[in-house]
Amino acid sequence: MNKLESINHVSLVNLILPKDSLSTVSSELKKAGAKGIFHVAARGSIINGGSFLSKMFPPPAPEQSLVQVLVPNSVKQRISEVAISSGRLDRVGSGAIFSISCDKAFCSQNFPLTDGVEGDVVANDLVTMEAICCICEKGVAEDIAQAALSAGAAGPTVTFGEGGGIRDKIPLLRMTKGPEKEFVWCVVDRSESSEVFTSMARAGRITEPGRGFMYSIPVSDGIINVSSTVSNSSHGASMEQVIAALDEIKGGKDWRISGESKSSSLNTTILQDLVGLYCIVPRDYYSEVYDSILDAGAPGVSTNFGVMADQSGSGEDSCNEEWALVYTSLAPSAVENVMNQVTAKIEHIGLDRFAFYTLPIPRALTYLGG
Amino acid sequence: MSTEQSSDSKKLQLTLQQKIGILLSFSKDKVVEQIQCVWFIILYLIVFQVLVLGLPIVYSLMIAAGIMIVIIGLAFFMEGLRLGLMPLGEALGSTLPRKKILGIPCLPTSLAFGFVLGAFATFAEPAIGVLRAAGSGVDPTSAPLLWTILNTGAGLLVNCVGVGVGIAVLLGVLRFYKGWSLKPFIYVGVIVLSCITLYMQFSDDRLKHVLGLAWDCGAVTTGPVTVPLVLALGIGVCRIVSTGGSSNTGFGVVTLASLFPILAVMCYALYLFKTDNYYFASESTAEWHIKAGEYGKNYPIDLQKFGDLNAQSKIDSASGVGEAELSWSLSVEERKMVQTYLNENKSLPEGYTLKTKVAEGVIVPDSLSNGERENVLVQGAKLYVVREGYKAPDDVWNPDADIATAFTNKFDFFPNTFKPQEIDKNNNGKADPGEDFYSIEPDGSINYSKTDGILSGPDQDRGALEGAIWAIVPLCSILLFVLIIGLRQKPKHMDELVIGILCAVIGMCLFNLGIALGLTPLGEQLGGNVVSSFAPIQPWQSEGFIDPIFQSSTVGKCLAILFGFILGYGATLAEPALNALGSTVEKITVGAFKKNLLMQAVATGVALGIATGVAKIAFNLELWYLLIPPYTLLLILTFISSEDFVNFGWDSAGVTTGPITVPLVLAMGLGIGAKTGAIDGFGVLSLASVGPIITVLTVGLLVRKKPKDTPPVEHQMETA
């Protein structure tokens, strides 16, 4: 473990941006000193009208990017401000920014990490929002996103990725199911979070076997301005402007909760207090990391593939350098063990650019066996 | 989650029952998925023939069996694409820009590889066989240049098209590296092609007839194996090379691969024309022949003889029994049978009736008592015994269909090639007297030394198995070779790749077999029988005649056009290449563009295109003014559309007209063309390619809503 440095007081800053503003924002962030800007292609959600024409020609959803940067807490405020001003995230319908404080983070020597003043800046402990992530099969994300929208969340963002677990150990028949998965992300107020969580779980039938895995992460601060509808050009104001205006008139967000809330309890056990282990590796070595995590005993692994915006690849001209974000959720006692095994494997390969970080997962839900 | 997982065993062992369970549910899902694509077109064809045309389906069992085989073949093929071909293409595409082969920089190797891939894909897929089938009715005396290109010059045609596609893929890959937009390529391509089209249309009749072939070539070249491979390669390359500024995602190569073959064929035709190296239609009495004077001086003598033979056999068959006489006549055996029956039973047998030809008689009026009304007698009119109605064969299986031959033609991979060496029996390199295509026997009869005097017509294609192997295995071997040995990158799951390629081969083999057994007879039946909407015909494989459904031939032709419309829609939804494109678009845009959007828009566009094509053949319109205005409209639409829709839309032109649409459309085109005097069946496929581009771009303009520019909202960061 002597190649891994432990970094304290780091947060993961997340941005959800429309695809067009990605290059502007990432170059501004680069100028501000951020490094390791990892972005994943994503799509937003729109409320589907359901008319025959929209079923036959479904209107395209807004294309987005999900950007993640590991930032020391000391510079977090500055980086966030740069992101907000360059992406105009203060405008309604423009995107979102939220940051999650990491329990622990470890970076290898050459991993691009944002420079920060090493100081004991403790992260804010008061958590007002939660990020809910649901990993599901391809095609199911649409229903889950619609359920989240109806429950009051701002437009969920969906990314593609791969995932697997016990099925990868079947010798030949594992080919009968592809590894493609969809990840549904949404960030909601703490007050609404259990409602949104349960309606997403119900829509995706997460408690049935093989349907996926859901978890929520506490978010320490953020601005959520994603749009959830595509406005008709004949309307005077977009839906978000209307909702924002109503917020002002009513003096808060309480009016948003509908009259009678459905019983928000699911008849199932919710897993509590897990730890999410995230590993960022270059894409070429992703399969070794994936295998070693499974060998170390993790029940499931999922991956998002993306690009480091500030690194140019090994090709001659400017290339995209592809990285993979590998994620697994574990009991707190198992984290150390898994991390050690993976690090050993990575050292065996001879890779010197990778990083781990862990995030607290207070709540998770999946099929737990008969 | 618990750490006490059973991860001790590296591999999980399943019981046989569990394995069968997994396999069964997986296969069921895949087959159901394919049935969902195919059911519409099959049901429509059967319903149309039985209910609208009122004719029974001939060889129904064979067709049903063929359709089952097609569905299973499609399921295997799509799985093969998912497991083997597309991951292989993407792995190669994402490694080429990063690693050097033998120290050569990445860009030249990628371009060279693109050229090789494009050229090879053309040789692998049976597109040219399709065109030769479409041109099987071409009369060498009325269109000698076209006939030459399709028959004796077919080998060089394939080479030209192959080179054209190779250059197209090379340019496509270059475009990704440089980050150029697709629009300039489209503008230049369409304008150049239109100018050459107009030149060929108005300069000489012989050149005019080649236009249909040229434009159709572009439509058919990219098939169900090329498109996914080229797409996957493009996507892989763009993942690495498409940085910040350019919005290329991997689409656009198929577009170029559809435009360049048109140019290649036109250049080839112009070259043959200028060097006088084509058949001199010695039997022709056409106006252009008289005006043209001397030509074809550089055409080899043997091939000239071959052409003469062809022309002679066409003239002879044309002066045979005409259709009108056929409906009034009986064969010798029939007459004997009727005679015997009449002698025994004093009446006509079942299915035969008396008909009078009044035109040969003389009207003799015989006025009645009050002088204002008359009895009208006919003297000298002729009375005939004719067959009533028509007699369709009772067979549910075509007795001539040989499954073994359809399955394999004993590994002859080049059956279509015209082999003049076949007549060179003493191997001295030239045709000696007596080694000719034919010789005149002492008794005056002609002895054909090549295939029983069958000198023209659709050739026997490769068997289903050979077609599948030839289409997939060479391409995949090249890809694997370059990936593993050239780039030294071992793909992650080698067993998945091999199984995928195997599935694709099996799928394609079954698919080809099913099409030969099921879709081709169905398409030929319907194509031939749909003419009964406006003309009296002899139903397919039947004896006897039926009258047209509508007295007015224009209304009947409109019914045929409506048939073509729905046929285009249904057949396109079943195309495997379009399915692959739709899934790929959905994957690249992370689900922002749903597969359904593209599929419905493309299917509607093809429906419009085929309807227009049927109109062209039915009313004998010229191709150029059905093509040039839509392409002009397309240029305008391309200009105002966004880049991503331009990419998807133009690519969707290349994926339509695949192995399901083509047999159906071709038979219809030939059948209608024979009745309306069209020279060839070309043109429908190219129109079917223009339609989807227009619809996709239009849909793109309609659904795209620009996000509103909103003013900043007073919003505090929600911190403590």
mmCIF file of N, CA and C in Angstrom, chain B residues 300-363:
data_model
loop_
_atom_site.group_PDB
_atom_site.id
_atom_site.type_symbol
_atom_site.label_atom_id
_atom_site.label_comp_id
_atom_site.label_asym_id
_atom_site.label_seq_id
_atom_site.Cartn_x
_atom_site.Cartn_y
_atom_site.Cartn_z
ATOM 1 N N PRO B 300 -15.184 -7.886 -77.206
ATOM 2 C CA PRO B 300 -14.618 -9.163 -77.665
ATOM 3 C C PRO B 300 -15.618 -9.969 -78.488
ATOM 4 N N ILE B 301 -15.104 -10.693 -79.482
ATOM 5 C CA ILE B 301 -15.986 -11.384 -80.440
ATOM 6 C C ILE B 301 -16.835 -12.442 -79.748
ATOM 7 N N ASP B 302 -16.228 -13.205 -78.844
ATOM 8 C CA ASP B 302 -16.987 -14.256 -78.154
ATOM 9 C C ASP B 302 -18.160 -13.679 -77.403
ATOM 10 N N LEU B 303 -17.904 -12.581 -76.705
ATOM 11 C CA LEU B 303 -18.976 -11.999 -75.933
ATOM 12 C C LEU B 303 -20.030 -11.411 -76.856
ATOM 13 N N GLN B 304 -19.600 -10.919 -78.025
ATOM 14 C CA GLN B 304 -20.574 -10.407 -78.978
ATOM 15 C C GLN B 304 -21.507 -11.528 -79.419
ATOM 16 N N LYS B 305 -20.918 -12.712 -79.646
ATOM 17 C CA LYS B 305 -21.740 -13.854 -80.056
ATOM 18 C C LYS B 305 -22.733 -14.201 -78.951
ATOM 19 N N PHE B 306 -22.227 -14.170 -77.709
ATOM 20 C CA PHE B 306 -23.076 -14.488 -76.570
ATOM 21 C C PHE B 306 -24.258 -13.537 -76.517
ATOM 22 N N GLY B 307 -23.962 -12.272 -76.767
ATOM 23 C CA GLY B 307 -25.036 -11.296 -76.754
ATOM 24 C C GLY B 307 -26.030 -11.525 -77.872
ATOM 25 N N ASP B 308 -25.500 -11.868 -79.047
ATOM 26 C CA ASP B 308 -26.393 -12.126 -80.178
ATOM 27 C C ASP B 308 -27.351 -13.256 -79.868
ATOM 28 N N LEU B 309 -26.792 -14.301 -79.238
ATOM 29 C CA LEU B 309 -27.615 -15.462 -78.876
ATOM 30 C C LEU B 309 -28.735 -15.073 -77.939
ATOM 31 N N ASN B 310 -28.332 -14.271 -76.967
ATOM 32 C CA ASN B 310 -29.291 -13.766 -75.978
ATOM 33 C C ASN B 310 -30.413 -13.004 -76.646
ATOM 34 N N ALA B 311 -30.029 -12.083 -77.530
ATOM 35 C CA ALA B 311 -31.020 -11.251 -78.200
ATOM 36 C C ALA B 311 -31.947 -12.111 -79.050
ATOM 37 N N GLN B 312 -31.349 -13.090 -79.708
ATOM 38 C CA GLN B 312 -32.157 -13.946 -80.560
ATOM 39 C C GLN B 312 -33.181 -14.711 -79.742
ATOM 40 N N SER B 313 -32.744 -15.238 -78.580
ATOM 41 C CA SER B 313 -33.689 -16.020 -77.776
ATOM 42 C C SER B 313 -34.795 -15.128 -77.235
ATOM 43 N N LYS B 314 -34.480 -13.870 -76.960
ATOM 44 C CA LYS B 314 -35.533 -12.985 -76.475
ATOM 45 C C LYS B 314 -36.534 -12.680 -77.580
ATOM 46 N N ILE B 315 -36.014 -12.478 -78.793
ATOM 47 C CA ILE B 315 -36.921 -12.180 -79.904
ATOM 48 C C ILE B 315 -37.815 -13.389 -80.166
ATOM 49 N N ASP B 316 -37.218 -14.576 -80.104
ATOM 50 C CA ASP B 316 -38.004 -15.785 -80.361
ATOM 51 C C ASP B 316 -39.097 -15.956 -79.328
ATOM 52 N N SER B 317 -38.763 -15.747 -78.069
ATOM 53 C CA SER B 317 -39.791 -15.950 -77.041
ATOM 54 C C SER B 317 -40.877 -14.901 -77.146
ATOM 55 N N ALA B 318 -40.507 -13.718 -77.645
ATOM 56 C CA ALA B 318 -41.524 -12.671 -77.756
ATOM 57 C C ALA B 318 -42.540 -12.987 -78.825
ATOM 58 N N SER B 319 -42.114 -13.720 -79.860
ATOM 59 C CA SER B 319 -43.070 -14.022 -80.911
ATOM 60 C C SER B 319 -43.775 -15.338 -80.682
ATOM 61 N N GLY B 320 -43.689 -15.840 -79.456
ATOM 62 C CA GLY B 320 -44.385 -17.080 -79.143
ATOM 63 C C GLY B 320 -45.860 -16.828 -78.931
ATOM 64 N N VAL B 321 -46.474 -17.724 -78.258
ATOM 65 C CA VAL B 321 -47.907 -17.584 -78.012
ATOM 66 C C VAL B 321 -48.139 -16.392 -77.102
ATOM 67 N N GLY B 322 -48.935 -15.479 -77.560
ATOM 68 C CA GLY B 322 -49.231 -14.313 -76.748
ATOM 69 C C GLY B 322 -50.242 -14.650 -75.669
ATOM 70 N N GLU B 323 -50.379 -13.718 -74.760
ATOM 71 C CA GLU B 323 -51.257 -13.993 -73.629
ATOM 72 C C GLU B 323 -52.703 -14.080 -74.047
ATOM 73 N N ALA B 324 -53.064 -13.243 -75.034
ATOM 74 C CA ALA B 324 -54.468 -13.253 -75.449
ATOM 75 C C ALA B 324 -54.819 -14.608 -76.050
ATOM 76 N N GLU B 325 -53.887 -15.132 -76.875
ATOM 77 C CA GLU B 325 -54.180 -16.437 -77.458
ATOM 78 C C GLU B 325 -54.200 -17.520 -76.414
ATOM 79 N N LEU B 326 -53.348 -17.314 -75.372
ATOM 80 C CA LEU B 326 -53.261 -18.340 -74.338
ATOM 81 C C LEU B 326 -54.593 -18.516 -73.627
ATOM 82 N N SER B 327 -55.323 -17.407 -73.451
ATOM 83 C CA SER B 327 -56.552 -17.533 -72.681
ATOM 84 C C SER B 327 -57.631 -18.237 -73.488
ATOM 85 N N TRP B 328 -57.496 -18.272 -74.801
ATOM 86 C CA TRP B 328 -58.525 -18.891 -75.617
ATOM 87 C C TRP B 328 -58.160 -20.288 -76.072
ATOM 88 N N SER B 329 -57.002 -20.741 -75.694
ATOM 89 C CA SER B 329 -56.550 -22.010 -76.254
ATOM 90 C C SER B 329 -56.406 -23.067 -75.179
ATOM 91 N N LEU B 330 -56.371 -24.335 -75.660
ATOM 92 C CA LEU B 330 -56.142 -25.453 -74.746
ATOM 93 C C LEU B 330 -54.929 -26.214 -75.227
ATOM 94 N N SER B 331 -54.306 -26.916 -74.300
ATOM 95 C CA SER B 331 -53.199 -27.767 -74.727
ATOM 96 C C SER B 331 -53.757 -29.034 -75.389
ATOM 97 N N VAL B 332 -52.880 -29.783 -76.055
ATOM 98 C CA VAL B 332 -53.342 -30.944 -76.832
ATOM 99 C C VAL B 332 -53.982 -31.991 -75.918
ATOM 100 N N GLU B 333 -53.374 -32.218 -74.740
ATOM 101 C CA GLU B 333 -53.937 -33.229 -73.827
ATOM 102 C C GLU B 333 -55.310 -32.797 -73.343
ATOM 103 N N GLU B 334 -55.422 -31.498 -73.092
ATOM 104 C CA GLU B 334 -56.711 -31.011 -72.596
ATOM 105 C C GLU B 334 -57.799 -31.241 -73.649
ATOM 106 N N ARG B 335 -57.452 -30.918 -74.892
ATOM 107 C CA ARG B 335 -58.447 -31.065 -75.953
ATOM 108 C C ARG B 335 -58.888 -32.520 -76.056
ATOM 109 N N LYS B 336 -57.933 -33.433 -75.947
ATOM 110 C CA LYS B 336 -58.284 -34.855 -76.028
ATOM 111 C C LYS B 336 -59.204 -35.249 -74.889
ATOM 112 N N MET B 337 -58.897 -34.695 -73.705
ATOM 113 C CA MET B 337 -59.708 -35.017 -72.531
ATOM 114 C C MET B 337 -61.125 -34.497 -72.711
ATOM 115 N N VAL B 338 -61.238 -33.247 -73.190
ATOM 116 C CA VAL B 338 -62.569 -32.651 -73.394
ATOM 117 C C VAL B 338 -63.343 -33.455 -74.434
ATOM 118 N N GLN B 339 -62.640 -33.885 -75.488
ATOM 119 C CA GLN B 339 -63.299 -34.644 -76.557
ATOM 120 C C GLN B 339 -63.881 -35.950 -76.021
ATOM 121 N N THR B 340 -63.055 -36.660 -75.217
ATOM 122 C CA THR B 340 -63.510 -37.934 -74.664
ATOM 123 C C THR B 340 -64.721 -37.723 -73.783
ATOM 124 N N TYR B 341 -64.625 -36.704 -72.918
ATOM 125 C CA TYR B 341 -65.710 -36.442 -71.979
ATOM 126 C C TYR B 341 -66.983 -36.109 -72.736
ATOM 127 N N LEU B 342 -66.852 -35.290 -73.785
ATOM 128 C CA LEU B 342 -68.014 -34.865 -74.543
ATOM 129 C C LEU B 342 -68.690 -36.061 -75.203
ATOM 130 N N ASN B 343 -67.837 -36.966 -75.732
ATOM 131 C CA ASN B 343 -68.421 -38.124 -76.394
ATOM 132 C C ASN B 343 -69.168 -38.988 -75.400
ATOM 133 N N GLU B 344 -68.650 -39.096 -74.178
ATOM 134 C CA GLU B 344 -69.306 -39.969 -73.202
ATOM 135 C C GLU B 344 -70.532 -39.326 -72.583
ATOM 136 N N ASN B 345 -70.391 -38.036 -72.195
ATOM 137 C CA ASN B 345 -71.439 -37.444 -71.369
ATOM 138 C C ASN B 345 -72.254 -36.380 -72.098
ATOM 139 N N LYS B 346 -71.956 -36.089 -73.329
ATOM 140 C CA LYS B 346 -72.700 -35.103 -74.092
ATOM 141 C C LYS B 346 -72.704 -33.738 -73.434
ATOM 142 N N SER B 347 -71.725 -33.412 -72.641
ATOM 143 C CA SER B 347 -71.644 -32.061 -72.063
ATOM 144 C C SER B 347 -70.178 -31.772 -71.761
ATOM 145 N N LEU B 348 -69.915 -30.529 -71.476
ATOM 146 C CA LEU B 348 -68.524 -30.144 -71.217
ATOM 147 C C LEU B 348 -68.129 -30.544 -69.796
ATOM 148 N N PRO B 349 -66.863 -30.915 -69.594
ATOM 149 C CA PRO B 349 -66.434 -31.257 -68.235
ATOM 150 C C PRO B 349 -66.395 -30.022 -67.337
ATOM 151 N N GLU B 350 -66.233 -30.324 -66.058
ATOM 152 C CA GLU B 350 -66.168 -29.271 -65.053
ATOM 153 C C GLU B 350 -64.991 -28.355 -65.327
ATOM 154 N N GLY B 351 -65.222 -27.059 -65.290
ATOM 155 C CA GLY B 351 -64.118 -26.119 -65.452
ATOM 156 C C GLY B 351 -63.928 -25.663 -66.880
ATOM 157 N N TYR B 352 -64.749 -26.143 -67.780
ATOM 158 C CA TYR B 352 -64.632 -25.689 -69.161
ATOM 159 C C TYR B 352 -65.939 -25.085 -69.590
ATOM 160 N N THR B 353 -65.876 -24.076 -70.454
ATOM 161 C CA THR B 353 -67.098 -23.401 -70.851
ATOM 162 C C THR B 353 -66.971 -22.961 -72.305
ATOM 163 N N LEU B 354 -68.106 -22.515 -72.856
ATOM 164 C CA LEU B 354 -68.106 -22.031 -74.234
ATOM 165 C C LEU B 354 -68.001 -20.536 -74.248
ATOM 166 N N LYS B 355 -67.193 -20.011 -75.145
ATOM 167 C CA LYS B 355 -67.108 -18.558 -75.268
ATOM 168 C C LYS B 355 -67.204 -18.209 -76.736
ATOM 169 N N THR B 356 -67.838 -17.096 -77.018
ATOM 170 C CA THR B 356 -68.038 -16.683 -78.404
ATOM 171 C C THR B 356 -67.151 -15.503 -78.723
ATOM 172 N N LYS B 357 -66.485 -15.565 -79.885
ATOM 173 C CA LYS B 357 -65.749 -14.382 -80.341
ATOM 174 C C LYS B 357 -66.635 -13.695 -81.376
ATOM 175 N N VAL B 358 -67.361 -12.679 -80.926
ATOM 176 C CA VAL B 358 -68.335 -12.006 -81.789
ATOM 177 C C VAL B 358 -67.625 -11.198 -82.865
ATOM 178 N N ALA B 359 -66.489 -10.736 -82.617
ATOM 179 C CA ALA B 359 -65.819 -9.825 -83.543
ATOM 180 C C ALA B 359 -65.597 -10.431 -84.917
ATOM 181 N N GLU B 360 -65.581 -11.745 -84.954
ATOM 182 C CA GLU B 360 -65.338 -12.352 -86.263
ATOM 183 C C GLU B 360 -66.623 -12.581 -87.048
ATOM 184 N N GLY B 361 -67.743 -12.153 -86.510
ATOM 185 C CA GLY B 361 -68.998 -12.447 -87.184
ATOM 186 C C GLY B 361 -69.570 -11.221 -87.913
ATOM 187 N N VAL B 362 -70.760 -11.397 -88.490
ATOM 188 C CA VAL B 362 -71.456 -10.320 -89.208
ATOM 189 C C VAL B 362 -72.827 -10.162 -88.579
ATOM 190 N N ILE B 363 -73.196 -8.921 -88.254
ATOM 191 C CA ILE B 363 -74.493 -8.673 -87.618
ATOM 192 C C ILE B 363 -75.577 -8.698 -88.698
#
